Structures are given as structure tokens and as C-alpha cells.
PDB file of C-alpha atoms in Angstrom:
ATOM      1  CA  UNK K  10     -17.205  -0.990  -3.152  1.00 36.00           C
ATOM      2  CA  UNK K  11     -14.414  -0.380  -5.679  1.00 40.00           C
ATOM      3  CA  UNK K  12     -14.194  -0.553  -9.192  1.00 35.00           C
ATOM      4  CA  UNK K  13     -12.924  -3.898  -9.907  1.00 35.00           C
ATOM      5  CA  UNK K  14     -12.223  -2.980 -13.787  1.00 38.00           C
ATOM      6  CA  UNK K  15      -8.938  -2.978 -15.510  1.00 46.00           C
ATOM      7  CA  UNK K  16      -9.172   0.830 -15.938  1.00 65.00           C
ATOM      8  CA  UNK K  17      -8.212   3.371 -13.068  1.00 80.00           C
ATOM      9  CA  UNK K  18     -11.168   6.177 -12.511  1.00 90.00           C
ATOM     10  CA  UNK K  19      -9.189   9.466 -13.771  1.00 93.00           C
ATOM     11  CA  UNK K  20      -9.562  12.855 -12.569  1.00 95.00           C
ATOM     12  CA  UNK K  21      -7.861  15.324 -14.344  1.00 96.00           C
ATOM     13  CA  UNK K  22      -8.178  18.647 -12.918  1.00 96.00           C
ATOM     14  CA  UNK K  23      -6.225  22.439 -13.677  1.00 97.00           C
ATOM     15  CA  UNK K  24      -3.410  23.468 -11.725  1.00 97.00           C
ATOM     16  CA  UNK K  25      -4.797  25.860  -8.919  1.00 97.00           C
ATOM     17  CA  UNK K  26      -8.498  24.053  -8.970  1.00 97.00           C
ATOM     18  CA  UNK K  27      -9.087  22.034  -6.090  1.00 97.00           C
ATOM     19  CA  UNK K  28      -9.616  18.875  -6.586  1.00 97.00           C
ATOM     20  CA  UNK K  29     -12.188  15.497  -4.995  1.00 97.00           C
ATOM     21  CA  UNK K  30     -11.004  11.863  -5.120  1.00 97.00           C
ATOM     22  CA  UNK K  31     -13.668   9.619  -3.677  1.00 95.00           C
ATOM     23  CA  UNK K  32     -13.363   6.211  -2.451  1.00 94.00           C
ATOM     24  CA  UNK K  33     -16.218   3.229  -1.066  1.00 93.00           C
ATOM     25  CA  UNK K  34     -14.606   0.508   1.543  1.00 90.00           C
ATOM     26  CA  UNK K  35     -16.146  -2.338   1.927  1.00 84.00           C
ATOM     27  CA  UNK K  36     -15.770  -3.356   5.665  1.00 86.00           C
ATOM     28  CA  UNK K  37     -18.294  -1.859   7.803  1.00 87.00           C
ATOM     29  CA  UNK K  38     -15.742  -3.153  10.638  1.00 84.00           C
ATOM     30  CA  UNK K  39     -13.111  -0.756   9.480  1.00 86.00           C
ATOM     31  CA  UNK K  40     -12.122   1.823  11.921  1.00 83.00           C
ATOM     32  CA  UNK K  41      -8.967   3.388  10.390  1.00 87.00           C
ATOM     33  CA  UNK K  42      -8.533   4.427   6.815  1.00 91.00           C
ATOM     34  CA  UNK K  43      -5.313   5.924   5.219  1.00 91.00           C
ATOM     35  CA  UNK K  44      -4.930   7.649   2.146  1.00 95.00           C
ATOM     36  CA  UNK K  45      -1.780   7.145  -0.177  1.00 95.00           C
ATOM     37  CA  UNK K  46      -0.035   8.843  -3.105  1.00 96.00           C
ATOM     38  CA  UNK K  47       1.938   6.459  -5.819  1.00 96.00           C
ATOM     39  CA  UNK K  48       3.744   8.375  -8.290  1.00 95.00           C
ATOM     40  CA  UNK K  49       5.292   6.545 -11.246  1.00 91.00           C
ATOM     41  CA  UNK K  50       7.696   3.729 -10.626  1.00 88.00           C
ATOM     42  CA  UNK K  51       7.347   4.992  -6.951  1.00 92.00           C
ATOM     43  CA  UNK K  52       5.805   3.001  -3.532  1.00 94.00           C
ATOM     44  CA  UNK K  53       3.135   4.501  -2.414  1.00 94.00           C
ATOM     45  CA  UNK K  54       3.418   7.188   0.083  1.00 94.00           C
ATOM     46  CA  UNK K  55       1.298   8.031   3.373  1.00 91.00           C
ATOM     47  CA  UNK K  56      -0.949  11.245   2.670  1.00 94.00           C
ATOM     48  CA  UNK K  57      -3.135  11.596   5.945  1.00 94.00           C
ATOM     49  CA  UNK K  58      -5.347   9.107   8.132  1.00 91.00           C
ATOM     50  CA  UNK K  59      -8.357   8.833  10.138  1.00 92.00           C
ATOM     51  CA  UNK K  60     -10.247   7.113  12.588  1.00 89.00           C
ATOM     52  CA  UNK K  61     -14.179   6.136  12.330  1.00 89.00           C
ATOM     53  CA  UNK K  62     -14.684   8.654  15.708  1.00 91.00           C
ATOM     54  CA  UNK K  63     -13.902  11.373  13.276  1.00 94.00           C
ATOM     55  CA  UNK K  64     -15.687  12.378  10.199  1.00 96.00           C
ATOM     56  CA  UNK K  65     -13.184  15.162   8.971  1.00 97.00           C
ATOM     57  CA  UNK K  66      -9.498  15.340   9.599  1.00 97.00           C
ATOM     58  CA  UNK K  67      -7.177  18.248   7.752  1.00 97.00           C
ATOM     59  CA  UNK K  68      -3.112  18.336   6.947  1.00 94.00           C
ATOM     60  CA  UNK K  69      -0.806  20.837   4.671  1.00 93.00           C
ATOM     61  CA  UNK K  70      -3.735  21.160   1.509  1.00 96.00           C
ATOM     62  CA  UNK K  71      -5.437  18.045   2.162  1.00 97.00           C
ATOM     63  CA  UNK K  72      -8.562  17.087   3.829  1.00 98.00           C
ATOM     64  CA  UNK K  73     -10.312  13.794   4.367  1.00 97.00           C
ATOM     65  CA  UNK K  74     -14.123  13.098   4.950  1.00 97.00           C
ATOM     66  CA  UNK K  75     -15.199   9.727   6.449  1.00 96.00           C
ATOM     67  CA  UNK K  76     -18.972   9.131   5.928  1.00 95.00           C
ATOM     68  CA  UNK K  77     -19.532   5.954   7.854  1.00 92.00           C
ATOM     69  CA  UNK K  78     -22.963   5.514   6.922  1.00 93.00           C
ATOM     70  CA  UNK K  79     -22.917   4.995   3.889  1.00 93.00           C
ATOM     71  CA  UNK K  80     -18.534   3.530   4.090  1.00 93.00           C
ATOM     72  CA  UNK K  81     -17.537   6.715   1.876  1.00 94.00           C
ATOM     73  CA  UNK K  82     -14.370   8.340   2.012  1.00 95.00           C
ATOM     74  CA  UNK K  83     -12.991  11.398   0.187  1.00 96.00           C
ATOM     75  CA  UNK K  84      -9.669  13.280  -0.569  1.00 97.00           C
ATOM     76  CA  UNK K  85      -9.379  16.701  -1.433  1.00 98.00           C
ATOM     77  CA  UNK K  86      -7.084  18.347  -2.273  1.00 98.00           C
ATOM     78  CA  UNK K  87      -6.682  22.301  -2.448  1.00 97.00           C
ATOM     79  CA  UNK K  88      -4.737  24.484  -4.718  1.00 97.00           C
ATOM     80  CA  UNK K  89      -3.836  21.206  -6.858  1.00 97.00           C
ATOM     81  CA  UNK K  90      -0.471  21.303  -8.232  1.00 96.00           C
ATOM     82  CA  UNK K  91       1.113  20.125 -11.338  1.00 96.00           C
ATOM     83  CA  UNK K  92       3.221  17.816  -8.370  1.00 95.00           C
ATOM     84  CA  UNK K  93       0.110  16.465  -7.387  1.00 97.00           C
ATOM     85  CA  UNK K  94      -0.355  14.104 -10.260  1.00 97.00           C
ATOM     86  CA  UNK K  95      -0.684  10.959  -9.070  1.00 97.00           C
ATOM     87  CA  UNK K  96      -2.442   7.521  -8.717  1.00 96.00           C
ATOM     88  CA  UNK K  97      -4.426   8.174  -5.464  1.00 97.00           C
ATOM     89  CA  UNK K  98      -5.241   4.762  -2.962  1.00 94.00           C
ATOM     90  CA  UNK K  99      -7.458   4.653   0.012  1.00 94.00           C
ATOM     91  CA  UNK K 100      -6.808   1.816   2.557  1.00 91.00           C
ATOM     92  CA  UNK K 101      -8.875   0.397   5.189  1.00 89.00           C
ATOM     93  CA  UNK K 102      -7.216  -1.439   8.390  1.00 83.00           C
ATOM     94  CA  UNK K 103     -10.196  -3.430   9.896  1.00 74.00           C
ATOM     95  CA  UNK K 104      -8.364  -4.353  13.335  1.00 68.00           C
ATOM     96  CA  UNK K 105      -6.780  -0.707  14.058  1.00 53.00           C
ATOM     97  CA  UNK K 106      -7.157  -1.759  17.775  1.00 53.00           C
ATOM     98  CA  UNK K 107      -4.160  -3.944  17.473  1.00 52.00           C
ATOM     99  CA  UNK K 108      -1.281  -4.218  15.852  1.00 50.00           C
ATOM    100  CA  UNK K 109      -2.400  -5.719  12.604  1.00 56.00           C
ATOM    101  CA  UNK K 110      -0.953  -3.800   9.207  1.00 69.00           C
ATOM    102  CA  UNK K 111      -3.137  -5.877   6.636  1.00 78.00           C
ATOM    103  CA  UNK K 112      -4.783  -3.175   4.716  1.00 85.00           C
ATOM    104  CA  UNK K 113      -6.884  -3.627   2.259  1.00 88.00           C
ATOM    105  CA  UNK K 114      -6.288  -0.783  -0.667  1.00 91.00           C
ATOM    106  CA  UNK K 115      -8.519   0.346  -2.815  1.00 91.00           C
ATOM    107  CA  UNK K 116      -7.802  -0.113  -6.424  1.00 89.00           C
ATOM    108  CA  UNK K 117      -7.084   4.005  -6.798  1.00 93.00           C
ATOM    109  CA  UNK K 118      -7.876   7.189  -8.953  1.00 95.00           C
ATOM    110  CA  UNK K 119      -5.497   8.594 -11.379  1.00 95.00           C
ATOM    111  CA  UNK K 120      -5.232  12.275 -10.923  1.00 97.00           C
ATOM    112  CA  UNK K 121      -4.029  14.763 -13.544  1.00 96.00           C
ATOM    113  CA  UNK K 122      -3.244  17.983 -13.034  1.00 96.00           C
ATOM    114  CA  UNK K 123      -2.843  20.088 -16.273  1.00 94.00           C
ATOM    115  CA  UNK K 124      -0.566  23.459 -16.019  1.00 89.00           C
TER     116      UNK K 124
ATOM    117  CA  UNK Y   5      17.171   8.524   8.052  1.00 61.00           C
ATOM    118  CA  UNK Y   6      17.428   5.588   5.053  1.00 77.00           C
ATOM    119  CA  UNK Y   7      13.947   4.752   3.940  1.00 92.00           C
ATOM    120  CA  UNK Y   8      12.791   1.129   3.140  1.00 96.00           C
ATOM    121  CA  UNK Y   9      14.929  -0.506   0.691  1.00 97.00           C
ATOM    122  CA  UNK Y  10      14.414  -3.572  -1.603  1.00 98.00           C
ATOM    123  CA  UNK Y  11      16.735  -5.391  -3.695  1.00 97.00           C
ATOM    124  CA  UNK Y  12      16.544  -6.170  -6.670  1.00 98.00           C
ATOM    125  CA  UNK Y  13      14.475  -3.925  -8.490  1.00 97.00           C
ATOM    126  CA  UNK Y  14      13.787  -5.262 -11.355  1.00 97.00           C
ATOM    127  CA  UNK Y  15      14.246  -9.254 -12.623  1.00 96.00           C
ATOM    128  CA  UNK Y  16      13.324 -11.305 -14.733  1.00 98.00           C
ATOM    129  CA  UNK Y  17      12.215 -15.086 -14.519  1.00 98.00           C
ATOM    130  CA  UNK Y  18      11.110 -17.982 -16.613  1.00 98.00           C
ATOM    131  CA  UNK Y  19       8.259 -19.873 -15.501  1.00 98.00           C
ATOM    132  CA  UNK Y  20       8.819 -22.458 -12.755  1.00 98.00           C
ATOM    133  CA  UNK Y  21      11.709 -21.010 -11.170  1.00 98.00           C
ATOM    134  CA  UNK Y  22      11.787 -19.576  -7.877  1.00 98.00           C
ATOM    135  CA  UNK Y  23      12.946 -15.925  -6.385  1.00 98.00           C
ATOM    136  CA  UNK Y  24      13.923 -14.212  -3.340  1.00 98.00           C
ATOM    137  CA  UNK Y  25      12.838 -10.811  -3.120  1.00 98.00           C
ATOM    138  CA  UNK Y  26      14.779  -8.738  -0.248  1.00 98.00           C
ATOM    139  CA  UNK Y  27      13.546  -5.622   2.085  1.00 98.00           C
ATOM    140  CA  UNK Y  28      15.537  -3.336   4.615  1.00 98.00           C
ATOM    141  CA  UNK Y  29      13.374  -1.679   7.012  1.00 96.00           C
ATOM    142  CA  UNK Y  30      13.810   1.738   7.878  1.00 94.00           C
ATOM    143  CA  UNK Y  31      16.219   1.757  11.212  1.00 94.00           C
ATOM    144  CA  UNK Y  32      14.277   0.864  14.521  1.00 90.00           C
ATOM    145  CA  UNK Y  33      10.958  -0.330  12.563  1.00 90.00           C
ATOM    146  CA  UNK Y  34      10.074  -3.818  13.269  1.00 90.00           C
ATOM    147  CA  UNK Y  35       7.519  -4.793  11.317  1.00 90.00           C
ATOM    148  CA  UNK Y  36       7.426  -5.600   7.880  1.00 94.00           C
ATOM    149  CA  UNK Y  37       4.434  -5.876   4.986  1.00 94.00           C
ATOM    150  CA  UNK Y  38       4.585  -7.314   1.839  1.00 96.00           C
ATOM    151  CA  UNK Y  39       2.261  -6.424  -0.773  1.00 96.00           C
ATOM    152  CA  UNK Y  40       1.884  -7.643  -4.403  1.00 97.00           C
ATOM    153  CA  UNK Y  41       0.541  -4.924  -6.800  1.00 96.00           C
ATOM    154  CA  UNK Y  42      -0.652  -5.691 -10.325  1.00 93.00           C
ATOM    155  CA  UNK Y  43      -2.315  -3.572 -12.416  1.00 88.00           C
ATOM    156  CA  UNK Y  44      -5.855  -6.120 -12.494  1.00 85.00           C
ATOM    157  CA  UNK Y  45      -6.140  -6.702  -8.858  1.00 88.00           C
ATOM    158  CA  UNK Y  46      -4.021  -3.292  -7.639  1.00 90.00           C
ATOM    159  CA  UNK Y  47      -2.402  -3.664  -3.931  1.00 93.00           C
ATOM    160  CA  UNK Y  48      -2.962  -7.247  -2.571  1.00 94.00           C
ATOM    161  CA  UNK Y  49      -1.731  -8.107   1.083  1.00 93.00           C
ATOM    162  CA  UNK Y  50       0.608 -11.345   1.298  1.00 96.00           C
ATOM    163  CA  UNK Y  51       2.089 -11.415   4.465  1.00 92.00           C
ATOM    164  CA  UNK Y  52       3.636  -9.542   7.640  1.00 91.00           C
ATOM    165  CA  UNK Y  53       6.270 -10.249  10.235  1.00 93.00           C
ATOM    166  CA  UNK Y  54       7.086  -8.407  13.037  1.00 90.00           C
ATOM    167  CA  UNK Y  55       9.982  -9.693  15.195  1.00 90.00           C
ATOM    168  CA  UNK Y  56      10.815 -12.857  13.317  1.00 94.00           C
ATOM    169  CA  UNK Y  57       7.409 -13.906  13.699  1.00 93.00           C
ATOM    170  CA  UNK Y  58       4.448 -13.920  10.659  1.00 92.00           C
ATOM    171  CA  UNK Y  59       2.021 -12.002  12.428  1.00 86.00           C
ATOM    172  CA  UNK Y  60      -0.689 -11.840   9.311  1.00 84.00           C
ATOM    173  CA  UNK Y  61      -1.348 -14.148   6.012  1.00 89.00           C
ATOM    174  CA  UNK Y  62      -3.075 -12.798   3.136  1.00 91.00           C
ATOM    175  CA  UNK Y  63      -4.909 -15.099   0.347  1.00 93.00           C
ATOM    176  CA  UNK Y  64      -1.993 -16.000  -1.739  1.00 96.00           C
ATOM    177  CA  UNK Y  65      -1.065 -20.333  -2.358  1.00 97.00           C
ATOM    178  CA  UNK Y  66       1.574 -21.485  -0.573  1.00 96.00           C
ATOM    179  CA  UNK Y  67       4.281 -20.795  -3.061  1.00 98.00           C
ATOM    180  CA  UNK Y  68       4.782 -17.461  -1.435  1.00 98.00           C
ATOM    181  CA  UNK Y  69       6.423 -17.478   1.375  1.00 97.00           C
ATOM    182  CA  UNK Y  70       8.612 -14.957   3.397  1.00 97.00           C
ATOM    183  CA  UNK Y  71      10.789 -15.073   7.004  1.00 97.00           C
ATOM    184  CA  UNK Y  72      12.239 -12.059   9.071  1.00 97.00           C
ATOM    185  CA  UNK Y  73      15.448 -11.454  10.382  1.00 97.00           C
ATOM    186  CA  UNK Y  74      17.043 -10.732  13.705  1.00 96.00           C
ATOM    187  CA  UNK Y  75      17.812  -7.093  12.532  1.00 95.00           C
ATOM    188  CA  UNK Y  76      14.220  -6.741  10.871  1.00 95.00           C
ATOM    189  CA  UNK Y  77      15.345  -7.392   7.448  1.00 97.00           C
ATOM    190  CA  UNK Y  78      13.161  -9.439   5.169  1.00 98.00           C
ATOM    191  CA  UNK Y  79      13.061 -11.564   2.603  1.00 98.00           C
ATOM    192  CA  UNK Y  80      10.136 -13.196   0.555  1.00 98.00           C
ATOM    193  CA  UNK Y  81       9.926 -16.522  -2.122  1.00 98.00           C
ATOM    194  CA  UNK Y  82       7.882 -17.272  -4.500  1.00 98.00           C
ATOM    195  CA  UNK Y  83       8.520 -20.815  -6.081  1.00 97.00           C
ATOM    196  CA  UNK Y  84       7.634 -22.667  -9.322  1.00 97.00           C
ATOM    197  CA  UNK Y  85       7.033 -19.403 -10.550  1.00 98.00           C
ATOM    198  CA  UNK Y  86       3.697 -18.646 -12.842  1.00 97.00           C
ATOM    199  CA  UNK Y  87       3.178 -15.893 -15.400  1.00 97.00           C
ATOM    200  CA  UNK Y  88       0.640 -14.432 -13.518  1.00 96.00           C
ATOM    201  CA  UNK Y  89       3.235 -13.910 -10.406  1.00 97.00           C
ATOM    202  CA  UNK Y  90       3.994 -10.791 -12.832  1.00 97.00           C
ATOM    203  CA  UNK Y  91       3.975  -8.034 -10.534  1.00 97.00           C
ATOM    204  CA  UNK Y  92       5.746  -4.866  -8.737  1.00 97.00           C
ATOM    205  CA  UNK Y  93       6.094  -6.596  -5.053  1.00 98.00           C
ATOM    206  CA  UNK Y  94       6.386  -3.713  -2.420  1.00 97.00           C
ATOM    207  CA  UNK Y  95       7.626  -3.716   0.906  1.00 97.00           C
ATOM    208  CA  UNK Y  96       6.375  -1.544   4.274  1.00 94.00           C
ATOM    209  CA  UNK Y  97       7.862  -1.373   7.197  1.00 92.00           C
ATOM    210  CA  UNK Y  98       6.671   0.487  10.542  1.00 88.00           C
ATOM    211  CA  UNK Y  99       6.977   0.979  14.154  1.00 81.00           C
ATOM    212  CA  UNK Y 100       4.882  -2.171  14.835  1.00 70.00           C
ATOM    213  CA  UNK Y 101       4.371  -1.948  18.536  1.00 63.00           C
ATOM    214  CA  UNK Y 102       0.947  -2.016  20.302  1.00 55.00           C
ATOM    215  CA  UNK Y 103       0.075   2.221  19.512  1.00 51.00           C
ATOM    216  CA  UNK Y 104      -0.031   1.147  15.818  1.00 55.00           C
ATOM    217  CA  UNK Y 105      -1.306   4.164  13.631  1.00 60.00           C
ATOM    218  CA  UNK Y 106      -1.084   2.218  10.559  1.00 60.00           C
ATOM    219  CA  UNK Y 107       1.217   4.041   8.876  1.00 78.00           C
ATOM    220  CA  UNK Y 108       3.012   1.917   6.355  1.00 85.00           C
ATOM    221  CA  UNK Y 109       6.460   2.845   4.582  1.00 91.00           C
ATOM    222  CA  UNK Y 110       6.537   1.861   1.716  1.00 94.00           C
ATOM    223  CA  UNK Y 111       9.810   0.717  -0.464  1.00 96.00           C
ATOM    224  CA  UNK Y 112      10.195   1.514  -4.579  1.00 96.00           C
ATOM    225  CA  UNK Y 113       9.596  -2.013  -4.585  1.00 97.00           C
ATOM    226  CA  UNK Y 114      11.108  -5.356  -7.107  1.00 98.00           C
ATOM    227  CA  UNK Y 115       9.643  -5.682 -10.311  1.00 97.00           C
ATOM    228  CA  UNK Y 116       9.295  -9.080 -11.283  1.00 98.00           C
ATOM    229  CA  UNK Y 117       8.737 -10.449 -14.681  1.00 97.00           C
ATOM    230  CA  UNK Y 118       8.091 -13.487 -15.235  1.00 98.00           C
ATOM    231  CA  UNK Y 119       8.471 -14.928 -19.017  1.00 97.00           C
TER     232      UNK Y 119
END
């Protein structure tokens, strides 16, 4: 699962490179997983989703990877940008098949991107 | 459209007082999501209503409390306040009907201190 520390995992990448932000859930019941982007003294905001009958799902410079066997999910993010630098969440929804918005977050990456 | 707003955004407290935290939904979104998010335990769920109606309880003591509104606006307590209640508290609102993607928006949220 996640890092329960005090201390955010960093990634700090250069502008251009492409960068990987990984993330282990814990709920083997989970069937929908969001990624978000929090920038400083910001909420988070919605990135891209998927569902567990997908393993890959791409939007504008982002892709995610869901590797339900072993509850791994990934972020990556091409042509990183100076913009980009962020603290990264995943979130899993256990009970996607209804109408049930308690996700459970992940306790996020910090990405820096270095011009 | 107006995204979520929350009011106020930043107070301060002494300990054992109590606070009412305040959320406007984007127009048309019922339900609402509160999260607390510290920098120890990141983005913890406390509660969600959708149409007046708490539809989901995180693991938070009964000093937290929160009720809905007619016109979707929400509001949340927390009473007898400790120091550990020290936290940005966010608000999400969404669609909230049955075709639920998950998608959360979130507000800049209230910064509490509590001294």
C-alpha cells in the first residue's frame, strides 16, 4: 500500500522528460481509480480515470496503467512541463457500481519539474 | 460556470470551540464530499450528502458533523475543537445520480487552525 510516512515520495524530473508517478491501492474490491493534481494552496483537481475492465486509458499528455494483479497504478506524464509541478494523488472508489463518492486517496507524490 | 466554493478560507480557533465550515456546489450538482486533509494522514473521507440526506460516514468521532441544504449547499461542524482538528477541510461536489463516474470537484478548501 502507501507510504504512511510524514514525507511525500518526490519526483523531480526536467522540463520536456516524461515523467512516471506510481501508486499501490489497497482494496482488491476497487473497480474505479482516479488520478488528481493539487497545486499549492489549491483543491485537488481531476486528471483522468479508469475502470478495473481496462488496463490502459490515455487523455491530452497523460496516460494511466492499472495492473490489477498486483493493485498497481501509474501516471505518466509526457513532455512534462514546468506547469506540471505538482503533488500527484491516486484515489480508489471501492463501490463504483453505485453512487458512493468515498474515495480513499493515496497519500501522493510530489513532482518537480526543473526548467 | 462557478466552481465549488467554501467559506471561510482560512480561521483560526482555540481549543474547545466549535466551527461551521460552508460549501457551494457547483450549479445542478447534488452531491457533496467532505474531506479533511492533513499533511500526516493526507486526504481522509468524513462524510457525504446528496439531497439533504448523509449518504456515506467516514471514521471521524462524532464531533464532526455536517447537513445539506435544499439548494445543495453544505455546511459541516466540528465541536469542542482539538489541536489535532488542524487541517485544510475540502469540499467536492458532483453530479451524484446513479451513472456516477466519480469525478469529484473539488473546492480551494477552509483552513482551519486550531491554537
Amino acid at each position: 500500500g502507501e507510504s504512511v510516512g510524514l514525507h511525500l515520495p518526490t519526483l523531480s524530473v526536467q522540463e520536456g522528460d516524461n515523467s512516471i508517478i506510481n501508486c499501490a491501492y489497497s482494496n482488491s474490491a476497487s473497480d474505479y481509480f482516479i488520478w488528481y493534481k493539487q497545486e499549492s494552496g489549491k483543491g485537488p483537481q481531476f486528471i483522468i480515470d479508469i475502470r478495473s475492465n481496462m488496463d490502459k486509458r490515455q487523455g491530452q499528455r497523460v496516460t494511466v496503467l492499472l495492473n490489477k494483479t498486483v493493485k498497481h497504478l501509474s501516471l505518466q506524464i509526457a513532455a512534462t512541463q514546468p506547469g506540471d509541478s505538482a503533488v500527484y494523488f491516486c484515489a480508489e472508489n471501492p463501490n463504483s457500481g453505485g453512487s458512493n463518492y468515498k474515495l480513499t486517496f493515496g497519500k501522493g507524490t510530489l513532482l518537480t519539474v526543473n526548467p | 460556470k462557478a466552481g465549488v466554493t467554501q467559506t471561510p478560507r482560512y480561521l483560526i480557533k482555540t481549543r474547545g470551540q466549535q466551527v461551521t465550515l460552508s460549501c457551494s456546489p457547483i450549479s445542478g450538482h447534488r452531491s457533496v464530499s467532505w474531506y479533511q486533509q492533513t499533511p500526516g494522514q493526507g486526504l481522509q473521507f468524513l462524510f457525504e450528502y446528496f439531497s439533504e440526506t448523509q449518504r456515506n460516514k467516514g471514521n471521524f468521532p462524532g464531533r464532526f458533523s455536517g447537513r445539506q441544504f435544499s439548494n445543495s449547499r453544505s455546511e459541516m461542524n466540528v465541536s469542542t475543537l482539538e489541536l489535532g482538528d488542524s487541517a485544510l477541510y475540502l469540499c467536492a461536489s458532483s453530479l451524484g445520480g446513479l451513472a456516477n463516474t466519480g469525478e469529484l470537484f473539488f473546492g480551494e478548501g477552509s483552513r482551519l487552525t486550531v491554537l
